[in-house]
């Protein structure tokens, strides 16, 4: 009997839009969560019955969800079930709670003298978040019952802060049979320390932890986030917590709460290096490699690729580049910064304002340093995956300086794709610093001068050292491919 593996996440592997001609076009879902789950499920598919439950994100997705035609018939594709959640409920749950509150808490992003403010409107948003989580729990329970595997062979892999309440809701819905079915939750974000987490309304902070503790296994990308979660369970819920004795062990600890034990573990997510390199050999990427080479005109390239996201710290990254050019005139005319930022969460006002700030400082840098023969900065705010891969391939320096990041995929993809060796300037606050820190140049993301100095060191690094570091970084990134990341979580559920 095949095991039945059900993944659930807000964003799925594909989202659709209606074109001007009324035709549907599909866009691959971006980011680490989608890459990890898609590749992990694909690797499992021969031995397990897999499916993926996600939210309909657009009107076109809703139309598809209604027809229940979301690709399951495509040969070799993972069956996807899109949930048609009422637009107002989805908007409140995704934009107002998940992205405007939970994301800001976990990334410590609030401008605290002014935000957050939890009033009556927030309570309405929170009710929508409950309904949205209920809809997911119902759908996962229905899928579990539909498959050919007995409930005991069902494994539910619930993803991220959008779905924090689902493990508990699902456990309740499965009833007595849950004892054998395995439920895991994985956070792709950091986790906040209790003193910051406590700013959530008491009932909300408790409900999120209680929801996740409905799982048998709770995973994080880095030991720091697992430890902070354990700290919150003890401080906020008064749960009994036991910890492994250090060394980044798996599991990091256990939480005993409401008569149930939840294992808390660390599963770093890396990349499928052979597949990524094969993708980068495709014609569309090669065309961009040639074009970016022409744009650089033989100069060194500092590359960054992010979503337009305040936690990615793009504005301080640009400020550091400005400081480098101001402090080190020897680089004038010899370096170009390619800053690629693809649009994200534009319904959230803070994201729109941040994108404007990025454009503003980029224009200032160009005005201050540009000459008729040298354009020091190319900022592109659009989603162009092949072009991003090409930029990573030709980078001499890769800048990844988030304020805080669950893992960070670009820091791992860059070295794997690099063609001539790239020095990685990496924030110590990214989960990836735990695995890549030894071969990267680590920086405090708030320290613009330190970041500028690291950019100089990276640009000046001898070729042999840059290549050696790149090979080591690529080997580390390749050591935790999605198939292993997902397989390890399933193995934990089977223990
Ligand atoms: O939790 C992190 C994450 O899910 C990433 O995997 C991805 O980069 C990002 O958030 C995607 O966010 P959204 O689905 O809101 O565009």
CSV table of C-alpha atoms and ligand atoms in Angstrom, one decimal:
chain,number,residue,atom,x,y,z
A,1,UNK,CA,0.0,0.0,0.0
A,2,UNK,CA,1.4,3.4,-1.0
A,3,UNK,CA,1.8,6.1,1.6
A,4,UNK,CA,-0.5,9.1,1.0
A,5,UNK,CA,1.5,12.4,1.3
A,6,UNK,CA,-0.6,15.6,1.3
A,7,UNK,CA,1.1,19.0,1.2
A,8,UNK,CA,-0.8,22.1,2.1
A,9,UNK,CA,0.4,25.7,1.5
A,10,UNK,CA,-1.0,29.1,0.7
A,11,UNK,CA,0.9,29.4,-2.6
A,12,UNK,CA,0.9,26.4,-4.9
A,13,UNK,CA,3.2,25.4,-7.8
A,14,UNK,CA,1.3,27.5,-10.3
A,15,UNK,CA,-1.0,30.5,-10.4
A,16,UNK,CA,-3.1,31.7,-13.4
A,17,UNK,CA,-4.0,35.0,-14.9
A,18,UNK,CA,-6.5,35.9,-17.6
A,19,UNK,CA,-4.8,37.6,-20.6
A,20,UNK,CA,-6.4,40.5,-22.5
A,21,UNK,CA,-7.7,37.9,-24.9
A,22,UNK,CA,-9.4,36.1,-22.0
A,23,UNK,CA,-6.9,33.2,-22.3
A,24,UNK,CA,-5.4,31.7,-19.2
A,25,UNK,CA,-1.6,31.8,-18.7
A,26,UNK,CA,0.1,30.0,-15.8
A,27,UNK,CA,3.0,31.4,-13.8
A,28,UNK,CA,5.2,29.1,-11.7
A,29,UNK,CA,5.0,29.9,-8.0
A,30,UNK,CA,8.1,31.6,-6.7
A,31,UNK,CA,10.2,31.2,-3.5
A,32,UNK,CA,11.8,28.5,-1.4
A,33,UNK,CA,8.6,27.0,-0.1
A,34,UNK,CA,7.2,26.2,-3.6
A,35,UNK,CA,10.6,25.0,-4.9
A,36,UNK,CA,11.1,22.7,-1.8
A,37,UNK,CA,7.7,21.2,-1.8
A,38,UNK,CA,7.5,20.8,-5.6
A,39,UNK,CA,10.8,19.0,-5.9
A,40,UNK,CA,10.3,17.1,-2.7
A,41,UNK,CA,6.9,15.7,-3.8
A,42,UNK,CA,8.1,15.0,-7.3
A,43,UNK,CA,10.9,12.9,-5.9
A,44,UNK,CA,8.5,11.0,-3.7
A,45,UNK,CA,5.8,10.5,-6.4
A,46,UNK,CA,7.0,7.1,-7.6
A,47,UNK,CA,6.6,5.5,-4.2
A,48,UNK,CA,3.8,7.6,-2.7
A,49,UNK,CA,0.4,8.9,-3.6
A,50,UNK,CA,1.0,12.7,-3.4
A,51,UNK,CA,-1.2,15.7,-3.7
A,52,UNK,CA,-0.9,19.4,-3.0
A,53,UNK,CA,-3.6,21.6,-1.6
A,54,UNK,CA,-3.2,25.4,-2.0
A,55,UNK,CA,-5.3,28.5,-2.2
A,56,UNK,CA,-6.6,30.0,-5.4
A,57,UNK,CA,-4.7,33.3,-5.5
A,58,UNK,CA,-6.4,35.1,-8.4
A,59,UNK,CA,-9.8,35.2,-10.2
A,60,UNK,CA,-8.3,32.9,-12.8
A,61,UNK,CA,-7.2,30.4,-10.2
A,62,UNK,CA,-10.8,30.6,-8.7
A,63,UNK,CA,-12.2,29.7,-12.1
A,64,UNK,CA,-9.9,26.8,-12.4
A,65,UNK,CA,-10.6,25.7,-8.8
A,66,UNK,CA,-14.3,25.7,-9.6
A,67,UNK,CA,-13.8,23.5,-12.6
A,68,UNK,CA,-11.5,21.3,-10.5
A,69,UNK,CA,-9.2,21.3,-13.5
A,70,UNK,CA,-5.9,22.3,-11.9
A,71,UNK,CA,-3.6,20.1,-13.8
A,72,UNK,CA,-4.1,16.7,-12.2
A,73,UNK,CA,-4.5,15.1,-15.6
A,74,UNK,CA,-1.1,16.4,-16.9
A,75,UNK,CA,1.1,13.4,-17.1
A,76,UNK,CA,3.8,13.3,-14.4
A,77,UNK,CA,2.4,16.4,-12.7
A,78,UNK,CA,1.6,16.5,-9.0
A,79,UNK,CA,-2.2,16.7,-8.5
A,80,UNK,CA,-3.0,20.1,-7.2
A,81,UNK,CA,-6.3,21.1,-5.5
A,82,UNK,CA,-6.9,24.8,-5.3
A,83,UNK,CA,-9.2,26.1,-2.6
A,84,UNK,CA,-11.7,28.7,-3.7
A,85,UNK,CA,-11.8,30.7,-0.5
A,86,UNK,CA,-14.1,33.8,-0.6
A,87,UNK,CA,-12.0,36.7,-1.8
A,88,UNK,CA,-12.7,38.9,1.3
A,89,UNK,CA,-11.7,36.0,3.7
A,90,UNK,CA,-8.6,35.3,1.6
A,91,UNK,CA,-7.6,39.0,1.5
A,92,UNK,CA,-8.0,39.4,5.3
A,93,UNK,CA,-6.2,36.2,6.1
A,94,UNK,CA,-3.3,36.5,3.6
A,95,UNK,CA,-2.7,40.2,3.4
A,96,UNK,CA,-4.0,41.5,6.8
A,97,UNK,CA,-3.0,38.7,9.2
A,98,UNK,CA,-0.3,36.5,7.5
A,99,UNK,CA,1.6,39.2,5.7
A,100,UNK,CA,1.0,42.3,7.7
A,101,UNK,CA,1.2,40.8,11.1
A,102,UNK,CA,2.6,37.3,11.4
A,103,UNK,CA,5.4,38.0,8.8
A,104,UNK,CA,6.3,41.3,10.6
A,105,UNK,CA,6.4,39.5,14.0
A,106,UNK,CA,8.6,36.7,12.8
A,107,UNK,CA,11.0,39.1,11.0
A,108,UNK,CA,11.0,41.7,13.8
A,109,UNK,CA,9.9,44.3,11.2
A,110,UNK,CA,7.5,46.6,13.1
A,111,UNK,CA,8.1,50.3,13.5
A,112,UNK,CA,6.9,49.8,17.1
A,113,UNK,CA,6.1,53.4,18.1
A,114,UNK,CA,3.4,53.2,15.5
A,115,UNK,CA,2.6,49.6,14.6
A,116,UNK,CA,1.0,47.2,15.2
A,117,UNK,CA,-2.4,48.3,16.6
A,118,UNK,CA,-4.8,45.5,17.4
A,119,UNK,CA,-8.3,46.8,17.4
A,120,UNK,CA,-11.7,45.8,16.2
A,121,UNK,CA,-10.7,45.6,12.6
A,122,UNK,CA,-7.9,43.2,13.5
A,123,UNK,CA,-10.4,41.0,15.3
A,124,UNK,CA,-12.4,40.8,12.0
A,125,UNK,CA,-9.2,39.9,10.2
A,126,UNK,CA,-8.4,37.2,12.7
A,127,UNK,CA,-11.8,35.7,12.3
A,128,UNK,CA,-11.0,35.4,8.6
A,129,UNK,CA,-7.7,33.8,9.4
A,130,UNK,CA,-9.6,31.2,11.4
A,131,UNK,CA,-12.0,30.5,8.6
A,132,UNK,CA,-9.2,30.3,6.1
A,133,UNK,CA,-7.4,27.7,8.3
A,134,UNK,CA,-10.6,25.8,8.7
A,135,UNK,CA,-11.1,25.6,5.0
A,136,UNK,CA,-7.6,24.1,4.6
A,137,UNK,CA,-8.1,21.6,7.5
A,138,UNK,CA,-11.4,20.5,5.9
A,139,UNK,CA,-9.7,20.1,2.5
A,140,UNK,CA,-6.8,18.1,3.9
A,141,UNK,CA,-9.1,15.9,5.9
A,142,UNK,CA,-11.3,15.3,2.8
A,143,UNK,CA,-8.2,14.4,0.7
A,144,UNK,CA,-7.0,12.1,3.4
A,145,UNK,CA,-10.3,10.2,3.4
A,146,UNK,CA,-10.4,10.1,-0.4
A,147,UNK,CA,-7.2,8.3,-1.1
A,148,UNK,CA,-6.7,4.6,-1.4
A,149,UNK,CA,-4.3,4.5,1.6
A,150,UNK,CA,-5.8,3.8,5.1
A,151,UNK,CA,-5.7,6.9,7.4
A,152,UNK,CA,-2.8,5.4,9.3
A,153,UNK,CA,-0.7,5.8,6.1
A,154,UNK,CA,-1.6,9.5,5.6
A,155,UNK,CA,1.1,12.1,6.1
A,156,UNK,CA,0.1,15.7,6.1
A,157,UNK,CA,2.8,18.3,5.5
A,158,UNK,CA,1.5,21.7,6.5
A,159,UNK,CA,3.5,24.7,5.4
A,160,UNK,CA,4.2,28.0,7.0
A,161,UNK,CA,2.6,30.8,9.0
A,162,UNK,CA,-0.4,31.1,6.9
A,163,UNK,CA,-1.6,27.7,8.1
A,164,UNK,CA,-0.5,27.7,11.8
A,165,UNK,CA,-3.9,26.5,13.0
A,166,UNK,CA,-4.3,23.7,10.6
A,167,UNK,CA,-2.4,20.9,12.5
A,168,UNK,CA,-4.6,21.2,15.6
A,169,UNK,CA,-7.8,21.6,13.5
A,170,UNK,CA,-6.8,18.6,11.3
A,171,UNK,CA,-6.0,16.4,14.4
A,172,UNK,CA,-9.5,17.2,15.8
A,173,UNK,CA,-11.1,16.4,12.4
A,174,UNK,CA,-9.3,13.1,12.0
A,175,UNK,CA,-10.5,12.0,15.4
A,176,UNK,CA,-9.2,8.8,16.9
A,177,UNK,CA,-7.5,7.8,13.7
A,178,UNK,CA,-5.0,10.7,14.1
A,179,UNK,CA,-2.9,8.6,16.4
A,180,UNK,CA,-1.5,6.9,13.4
A,181,UNK,CA,-1.7,9.5,10.6
A,182,UNK,CA,1.3,11.8,10.8
A,183,UNK,CA,1.0,15.6,10.8
A,184,UNK,CA,4.0,17.8,10.3
A,185,UNK,CA,4.2,21.6,10.2
A,186,UNK,CA,7.2,23.4,8.6
A,187,UNK,CA,8.0,27.2,9.0
A,188,UNK,CA,9.9,28.7,6.2
A,189,UNK,CA,10.3,31.9,8.2
A,190,UNK,CA,12.4,32.7,11.3
A,191,UNK,CA,10.7,32.6,14.7
A,192,UNK,CA,10.6,35.6,17.0
A,193,UNK,CA,11.9,35.6,20.6
A,194,UNK,CA,9.2,35.6,23.3
A,195,UNK,CA,9.7,39.3,24.2
A,196,UNK,CA,8.8,40.3,20.6
A,197,UNK,CA,6.2,37.5,20.0
A,198,UNK,CA,4.3,38.8,23.1
A,199,UNK,CA,3.2,41.9,21.2
A,200,UNK,CA,0.5,39.7,19.6
A,201,UNK,CA,-2.8,39.7,21.4
A,202,UNK,CA,-2.7,37.0,24.1
A,203,UNK,CA,-5.4,34.8,22.5
A,204,UNK,CA,-3.7,35.1,19.1
A,205,UNK,CA,-0.2,34.3,20.3
A,206,UNK,CA,-1.5,31.3,22.2
A,207,UNK,CA,-3.7,30.0,19.4
A,208,UNK,CA,-0.9,30.0,16.9
A,209,UNK,CA,1.4,28.0,19.1
A,210,UNK,CA,-1.4,25.7,20.2
A,211,UNK,CA,-2.3,25.2,16.5
A,212,UNK,CA,1.2,24.2,15.5
A,213,UNK,CA,1.5,21.9,18.5
A,214,UNK,CA,-1.4,19.8,17.0
A,215,UNK,CA,1.4,18.5,14.8
A,216,UNK,CA,3.6,15.5,15.6
A,217,UNK,CA,6.6,17.2,14.1
A,218,UNK,CA,7.4,20.9,13.7
A,219,UNK,CA,10.3,21.9,11.5
A,220,UNK,CA,12.5,25.0,10.9
A,221,UNK,CA,15.4,25.8,8.6
A,222,UNK,CA,17.8,26.8,11.4
A,223,UNK,CA,18.5,25.9,15.0
A,224,UNK,CA,18.0,29.5,16.1
A,225,UNK,CA,14.3,29.5,14.9
A,226,UNK,CA,13.6,26.1,16.5
A,227,UNK,CA,15.1,27.3,19.8
A,228,UNK,CA,13.0,30.5,19.7
A,229,UNK,CA,9.9,28.5,19.1
A,230,UNK,CA,10.7,26.3,22.1
A,231,UNK,CA,11.2,29.4,24.1
A,232,UNK,CA,7.8,30.7,23.1
A,233,UNK,CA,6.1,27.4,23.9
A,234,UNK,CA,7.5,27.6,27.4
A,235,UNK,CA,7.0,31.3,28.0
A,236,UNK,CA,3.7,31.9,26.4
A,237,UNK,CA,1.9,28.6,26.8
A,238,UNK,CA,3.7,27.4,29.9
A,239,UNK,CA,4.3,24.1,28.0
A,240,UNK,CA,6.8,21.6,29.2
A,241,UNK,CA,9.8,21.8,26.9
A,242,UNK,CA,12.8,19.4,26.7
A,243,UNK,CA,15.9,20.3,24.6
A,244,UNK,CA,18.5,18.3,22.9
A,245,UNK,CA,22.0,19.0,24.3
A,246,UNK,CA,23.1,21.3,21.5
A,247,UNK,CA,25.1,20.7,18.3
A,248,UNK,CA,22.2,21.4,15.9
A,249,UNK,CA,20.8,18.0,16.7
A,250,UNK,CA,17.6,16.6,15.1
A,251,UNK,CA,15.3,16.8,17.0
A,252,UNK,CA,16.2,20.2,18.6
A,253,UNK,CA,13.6,19.4,21.4
A,254,UNK,CA,10.2,18.2,22.3
A,255,UNK,CA,7.1,20.0,23.6
A,256,UNK,CA,4.7,18.3,25.9
A,257,UNK,CA,1.3,20.0,25.8
A,258,UNK,CA,-2.3,19.0,26.2
A,259,UNK,CA,-1.4,15.3,26.5
A,260,UNK,CA,0.6,15.3,23.2
A,261,UNK,CA,4.3,15.3,22.4
A,262,UNK,CA,5.5,17.4,19.4
A,263,UNK,CA,9.0,16.9,18.2
A,264,UNK,CA,10.8,20.2,17.1
A,265,UNK,CA,13.5,19.7,14.5
A,266,UNK,CA,15.9,21.5,12.1
A,267,UNK,CA,15.7,20.6,8.4
A,268,UNK,CA,17.8,23.0,6.3
A,269,UNK,CA,16.5,23.3,2.7
A,270,UNK,CA,19.2,23.5,0.0
A,271,UNK,CA,18.9,23.1,-3.8
A,272,UNK,CA,18.7,20.4,-6.4
A,273,UNK,CA,22.0,21.4,-8.0
A,274,UNK,CA,22.0,19.1,-11.1
A,275,UNK,CA,18.4,20.3,-12.0
A,276,UNK,CA,19.3,23.9,-11.4
A,277,UNK,CA,22.5,23.7,-13.5
A,278,UNK,CA,20.5,21.9,-16.3
A,279,UNK,CA,17.9,24.8,-16.2
A,280,UNK,CA,20.7,27.3,-16.6
A,281,UNK,CA,22.0,25.7,-19.7
A,282,UNK,CA,18.6,26.4,-21.5
A,283,UNK,CA,18.6,28.9,-24.4
A,284,UNK,CA,16.5,31.5,-22.6
A,285,UNK,CA,19.1,31.7,-19.8
A,286,UNK,CA,22.0,31.7,-22.2
A,287,UNK,CA,20.5,34.7,-24.1
A,288,UNK,CA,20.4,36.6,-20.8
A,289,UNK,CA,23.9,35.6,-19.9
A,290,UNK,CA,25.1,37.1,-23.1
A,291,UNK,CA,23.1,40.3,-22.7
A,292,UNK,CA,24.2,40.8,-19.1
A,293,UNK,CA,27.8,40.3,-20.2
A,294,UNK,CA,27.4,43.1,-22.8
A,295,UNK,CA,25.8,45.3,-20.1
A,296,UNK,CA,28.7,44.8,-17.8
A,297,UNK,CA,31.3,45.5,-20.6
A,298,UNK,CA,34.0,43.5,-18.8
A,299,UNK,CA,33.4,45.2,-15.4
A,300,UNK,CA,32.9,43.3,-12.2
A,301,UNK,CA,29.3,42.4,-11.3
A,302,UNK,CA,27.7,42.7,-7.9
A,303,UNK,CA,24.4,40.8,-8.1
A,304,UNK,CA,21.4,40.6,-5.8
A,305,UNK,CA,18.0,38.8,-6.5
A,306,UNK,CA,15.1,39.2,-4.1
A,307,UNK,CA,11.4,39.9,-3.8
A,308,UNK,CA,10.6,43.5,-3.2
A,309,UNK,CA,10.4,42.8,0.4
A,310,UNK,CA,11.3,45.0,3.4
A,311,UNK,CA,13.0,42.1,5.3
A,312,UNK,CA,15.4,41.6,2.3
A,313,UNK,CA,17.0,44.9,3.2
A,314,UNK,CA,17.5,46.1,-0.4
A,315,UNK,CA,17.6,49.8,0.6
A,316,UNK,CA,20.5,49.3,3.0
A,317,UNK,CA,22.2,47.1,0.4
A,318,UNK,CA,22.0,50.0,-2.1
A,319,UNK,CA,23.2,52.4,0.5
A,320,UNK,CA,26.2,50.1,1.1
A,321,UNK,CA,26.9,50.2,-2.6
A,322,UNK,CA,26.8,54.0,-2.6
A,323,UNK,CA,29.2,54.0,0.4
A,324,UNK,CA,31.5,51.7,-1.4
A,325,UNK,CA,31.6,54.0,-4.5
A,326,UNK,CA,32.1,57.0,-2.2
A,327,UNK,CA,34.8,55.5,-0.1
A,328,UNK,CA,36.6,53.6,-2.8
A,329,UNK,CA,36.9,55.6,-6.0
A,330,UNK,CA,39.2,52.9,-7.5
A,331,UNK,CA,36.0,51.0,-8.3
A,332,UNK,CA,34.5,53.8,-10.4
A,333,UNK,CA,34.0,52.5,-13.9
A,334,UNK,CA,35.1,49.0,-12.9
A,335,UNK,CA,32.0,47.6,-11.3
A,336,UNK,CA,28.2,47.4,-12.0
A,337,UNK,CA,25.6,46.5,-9.5
A,338,UNK,CA,22.7,44.4,-10.9
A,339,UNK,CA,19.8,44.6,-8.4
A,340,UNK,CA,16.9,42.4,-9.4
A,341,UNK,CA,13.8,42.6,-7.3
A,342,UNK,CA,10.6,40.9,-8.4
A,343,UNK,CA,7.3,42.4,-7.3
A,344,UNK,CA,5.7,40.9,-4.2
A,345,UNK,CA,2.7,41.5,-1.9
A,346,UNK,CA,1.8,44.8,-3.5
A,347,UNK,CA,-1.5,44.8,-1.6
A,348,UNK,CA,0.4,45.6,1.6
A,349,UNK,CA,1.1,49.4,1.9
A,350,UNK,CA,4.6,48.8,3.5
A,351,UNK,CA,5.7,46.8,0.5
A,352,UNK,CA,4.6,49.5,-2.0
A,353,UNK,CA,6.4,52.2,0.0
A,354,UNK,CA,9.5,50.1,0.2
A,355,UNK,CA,9.6,49.6,-3.5
A,356,UNK,CA,9.4,53.3,-4.0
A,357,UNK,CA,12.3,53.9,-1.5
A,358,UNK,CA,14.4,51.4,-3.5
A,359,UNK,CA,13.7,53.2,-6.8
A,360,UNK,CA,14.5,56.5,-5.2
A,361,UNK,CA,17.9,55.6,-3.8
A,362,UNK,CA,18.8,53.8,-7.1
A,363,UNK,CA,18.0,57.0,-9.0
A,364,UNK,CA,20.2,58.9,-6.6
A,365,UNK,CA,23.1,56.6,-7.0
A,366,UNK,CA,22.9,56.7,-10.8
A,367,UNK,CA,22.7,60.5,-10.7
A,368,UNK,CA,25.6,60.8,-8.3
A,369,UNK,CA,28.1,58.4,-9.9
A,370,UNK,CA,27.0,57.6,-13.5
A,371,UNK,CA,29.0,58.9,-16.4
A,372,UNK,CA,28.3,58.8,-20.2
A,373,UNK,CA,30.4,55.5,-20.3
A,374,UNK,CA,29.5,53.9,-17.1
A,375,UNK,CA,26.1,53.0,-15.6
A,376,UNK,CA,27.0,51.9,-12.0
A,377,UNK,CA,23.6,50.4,-11.2
A,378,UNK,CA,20.9,48.4,-13.0
A,379,UNK,CA,17.7,48.1,-10.9
A,380,UNK,CA,15.0,45.8,-12.4
A,381,UNK,CA,11.7,45.5,-10.6
A,382,UNK,CA,10.0,42.6,-12.5
A,383,UNK,CA,9.7,38.9,-12.4
A,384,UNK,CA,12.1,37.3,-14.9
A,385,UNK,CA,13.3,33.9,-13.6
A,386,UNK,CA,15.7,33.0,-16.5
A,387,UNK,CA,17.3,36.5,-16.2
A,388,UNK,CA,17.8,36.0,-12.5
A,389,UNK,CA,19.5,32.6,-13.1
A,390,UNK,CA,21.7,34.3,-15.7
A,391,UNK,CA,22.6,37.1,-13.2
A,392,UNK,CA,23.7,34.5,-10.6
A,393,UNK,CA,25.7,32.7,-13.3
A,394,UNK,CA,27.8,35.7,-14.2
A,395,UNK,CA,28.1,37.4,-10.7
A,396,UNK,CA,31.5,38.1,-9.2
A,397,UNK,CA,29.9,39.1,-5.9
A,398,UNK,CA,26.5,38.0,-4.6
A,399,UNK,CA,24.9,40.3,-2.0
A,400,UNK,CA,22.3,38.6,0.3
A,401,UNK,CA,21.8,40.9,3.3
A,402,UNK,CA,18.3,40.3,4.8
A,403,UNK,CA,17.4,41.7,8.2
A,404,UNK,CA,16.2,38.3,9.0
A,405,UNK,CA,15.4,35.3,6.8
A,406,UNK,CA,14.2,31.7,7.4
A,407,UNK,CA,16.8,30.3,5.1
A,408,UNK,CA,17.4,32.2,1.8
A,409,UNK,CA,17.4,30.3,-1.5
A,410,UNK,CA,19.4,32.8,-3.6
A,411,UNK,CA,22.5,32.5,-1.3
A,412,UNK,CA,22.5,28.8,-2.2
A,413,UNK,CA,21.5,29.0,-5.8
A,414,UNK,CA,24.1,31.7,-6.6
A,415,UNK,CA,27.2,29.5,-5.8
A,416,UNK,CA,25.7,26.5,-7.6
A,417,UNK,CA,25.0,28.5,-10.8
A,418,UNK,CA,28.3,30.6,-10.6
A,419,UNK,CA,30.4,30.2,-13.8
A,420,UNK,CA,33.6,32.0,-12.7
A,421,UNK,CA,33.3,31.9,-8.9
A,422,UNK,CA,31.3,34.4,-6.9
A,423,UNK,CA,32.1,35.7,-3.4
A,424,UNK,CA,29.0,35.7,-1.2
A,425,UNK,CA,28.4,38.6,1.1
A,426,UNK,CA,25.8,37.2,3.5
A,427,UNK,CA,23.7,38.5,6.4
A,428,UNK,CA,24.5,36.7,9.7
A,429,UNK,CA,20.7,36.9,10.3
A,430,UNK,CA,19.8,34.6,7.4
A,431,UNK,CA,19.1,31.0,8.3
A,432,UNK,CA,21.6,30.1,5.5
A,433,UNK,CA,24.4,31.7,7.6
A,434,UNK,CA,24.3,28.6,9.8
A,435,UNK,CA,25.3,26.3,7.0
A,436,UNK,CA,27.2,28.7,4.6
A,437,UNK,CA,28.8,31.1,7.2
A,438,UNK,CA,32.2,29.5,7.0
A,439,UNK,CA,32.8,30.3,3.3
A,440,UNK,CA,30.8,33.5,3.0
A,441,UNK,CA,31.7,37.0,4.2
A,442,UNK,CA,29.2,37.5,7.0
A,443,UNK,CA,27.8,41.0,7.8
A,444,UNK,CA,25.5,42.6,10.3
A,445,UNK,CA,22.7,43.7,7.9
A,446,UNK,CA,22.1,47.0,9.8
A,447,UNK,CA,25.7,48.0,9.4
A,448,UNK,CA,26.0,49.7,6.0
A,449,UNK,CA,29.7,50.5,6.4
A,450,UNK,CA,30.5,46.9,7.3
A,451,UNK,CA,28.5,45.8,4.3
A,452,UNK,CA,30.4,48.3,2.0
A,453,UNK,CA,33.7,47.0,3.4
A,454,UNK,CA,32.6,43.4,2.7
A,455,UNK,CA,31.7,44.3,-0.9
A,456,UNK,CA,35.2,45.8,-1.3
A,457,UNK,CA,36.8,42.6,0.1
A,458,UNK,CA,34.6,40.4,-2.1
A,459,UNK,CA,35.5,42.5,-5.2
A,460,UNK,CA,39.2,42.4,-4.4
A,461,UNK,CA,39.3,38.7,-3.5
A,462,UNK,CA,41.9,36.7,-5.5
A,463,UNK,CA,40.3,34.5,-8.2
A,464,UNK,CA,41.6,31.3,-6.7
A,465,UNK,CA,40.1,32.0,-3.3
A,466,UNK,CA,36.8,33.1,-4.8
A,467,UNK,CA,36.6,29.8,-6.8
A,468,UNK,CA,37.5,27.7,-3.7
A,469,UNK,CA,34.9,29.4,-1.6
A,470,UNK,CA,32.3,29.1,-4.3
A,471,UNK,CA,32.9,25.3,-4.7
A,472,UNK,CA,32.5,24.9,-0.9
A,473,UNK,CA,29.3,26.9,-0.8
A,474,UNK,CA,27.9,25.0,-3.7
A,475,UNK,CA,28.7,21.7,-2.1
A,476,UNK,CA,26.9,22.7,1.1
A,477,UNK,CA,23.8,24.0,-0.8
A,478,UNK,CA,23.7,20.7,-2.8
A,479,UNK,CA,24.0,18.6,0.3
A,480,UNK,CA,20.4,19.2,1.4
A,481,UNK,CA,18.3,18.9,-1.7
A,482,UNK,CA,14.5,19.2,-1.5
A,483,UNK,CA,14.1,15.4,-1.8
A,484,UNK,CA,16.2,15.0,1.4
A,485,UNK,CA,14.5,17.9,3.2
A,486,UNK,CA,11.1,16.4,2.6
A,487,UNK,CA,12.2,12.8,3.1
A,488,UNK,CA,13.8,13.6,6.5
A,489,UNK,CA,10.5,15.1,7.7
A,490,UNK,CA,8.6,12.0,6.6
A,491,UNK,CA,11.1,9.8,8.3
A,492,UNK,CA,10.7,11.7,11.5
A,493,UNK,CA,6.9,11.1,11.3
A,494,UNK,CA,7.5,7.4,10.9
A,495,UNK,CA,9.7,7.1,14.0
B,1,LIG,O1,7.9,31.8,4.1
B,1,LIG,C1,8.6,32.2,3.1
B,1,LIG,C2,8.0,32.2,1.8
B,1,LIG,O2,6.9,31.3,1.7
B,1,LIG,C3,9.0,31.9,0.8
B,1,LIG,O3,9.1,30.6,0.4
B,1,LIG,C4,8.7,32.8,-0.4
B,1,LIG,O4,9.9,33.4,-0.8
B,1,LIG,C5,7.8,33.8,0.1
B,1,LIG,O5,7.4,33.4,1.4
B,1,LIG,C6,6.6,33.8,-0.8
B,1,LIG,O6,5.6,34.7,-0.3
B,1,LIG,P1,4.3,34.9,-1.1
B,1,LIG,O7,3.7,33.5,-1.3
B,1,LIG,O8,3.5,35.7,-0.2
B,1,LIG,O9,4.6,35.5,-2.4
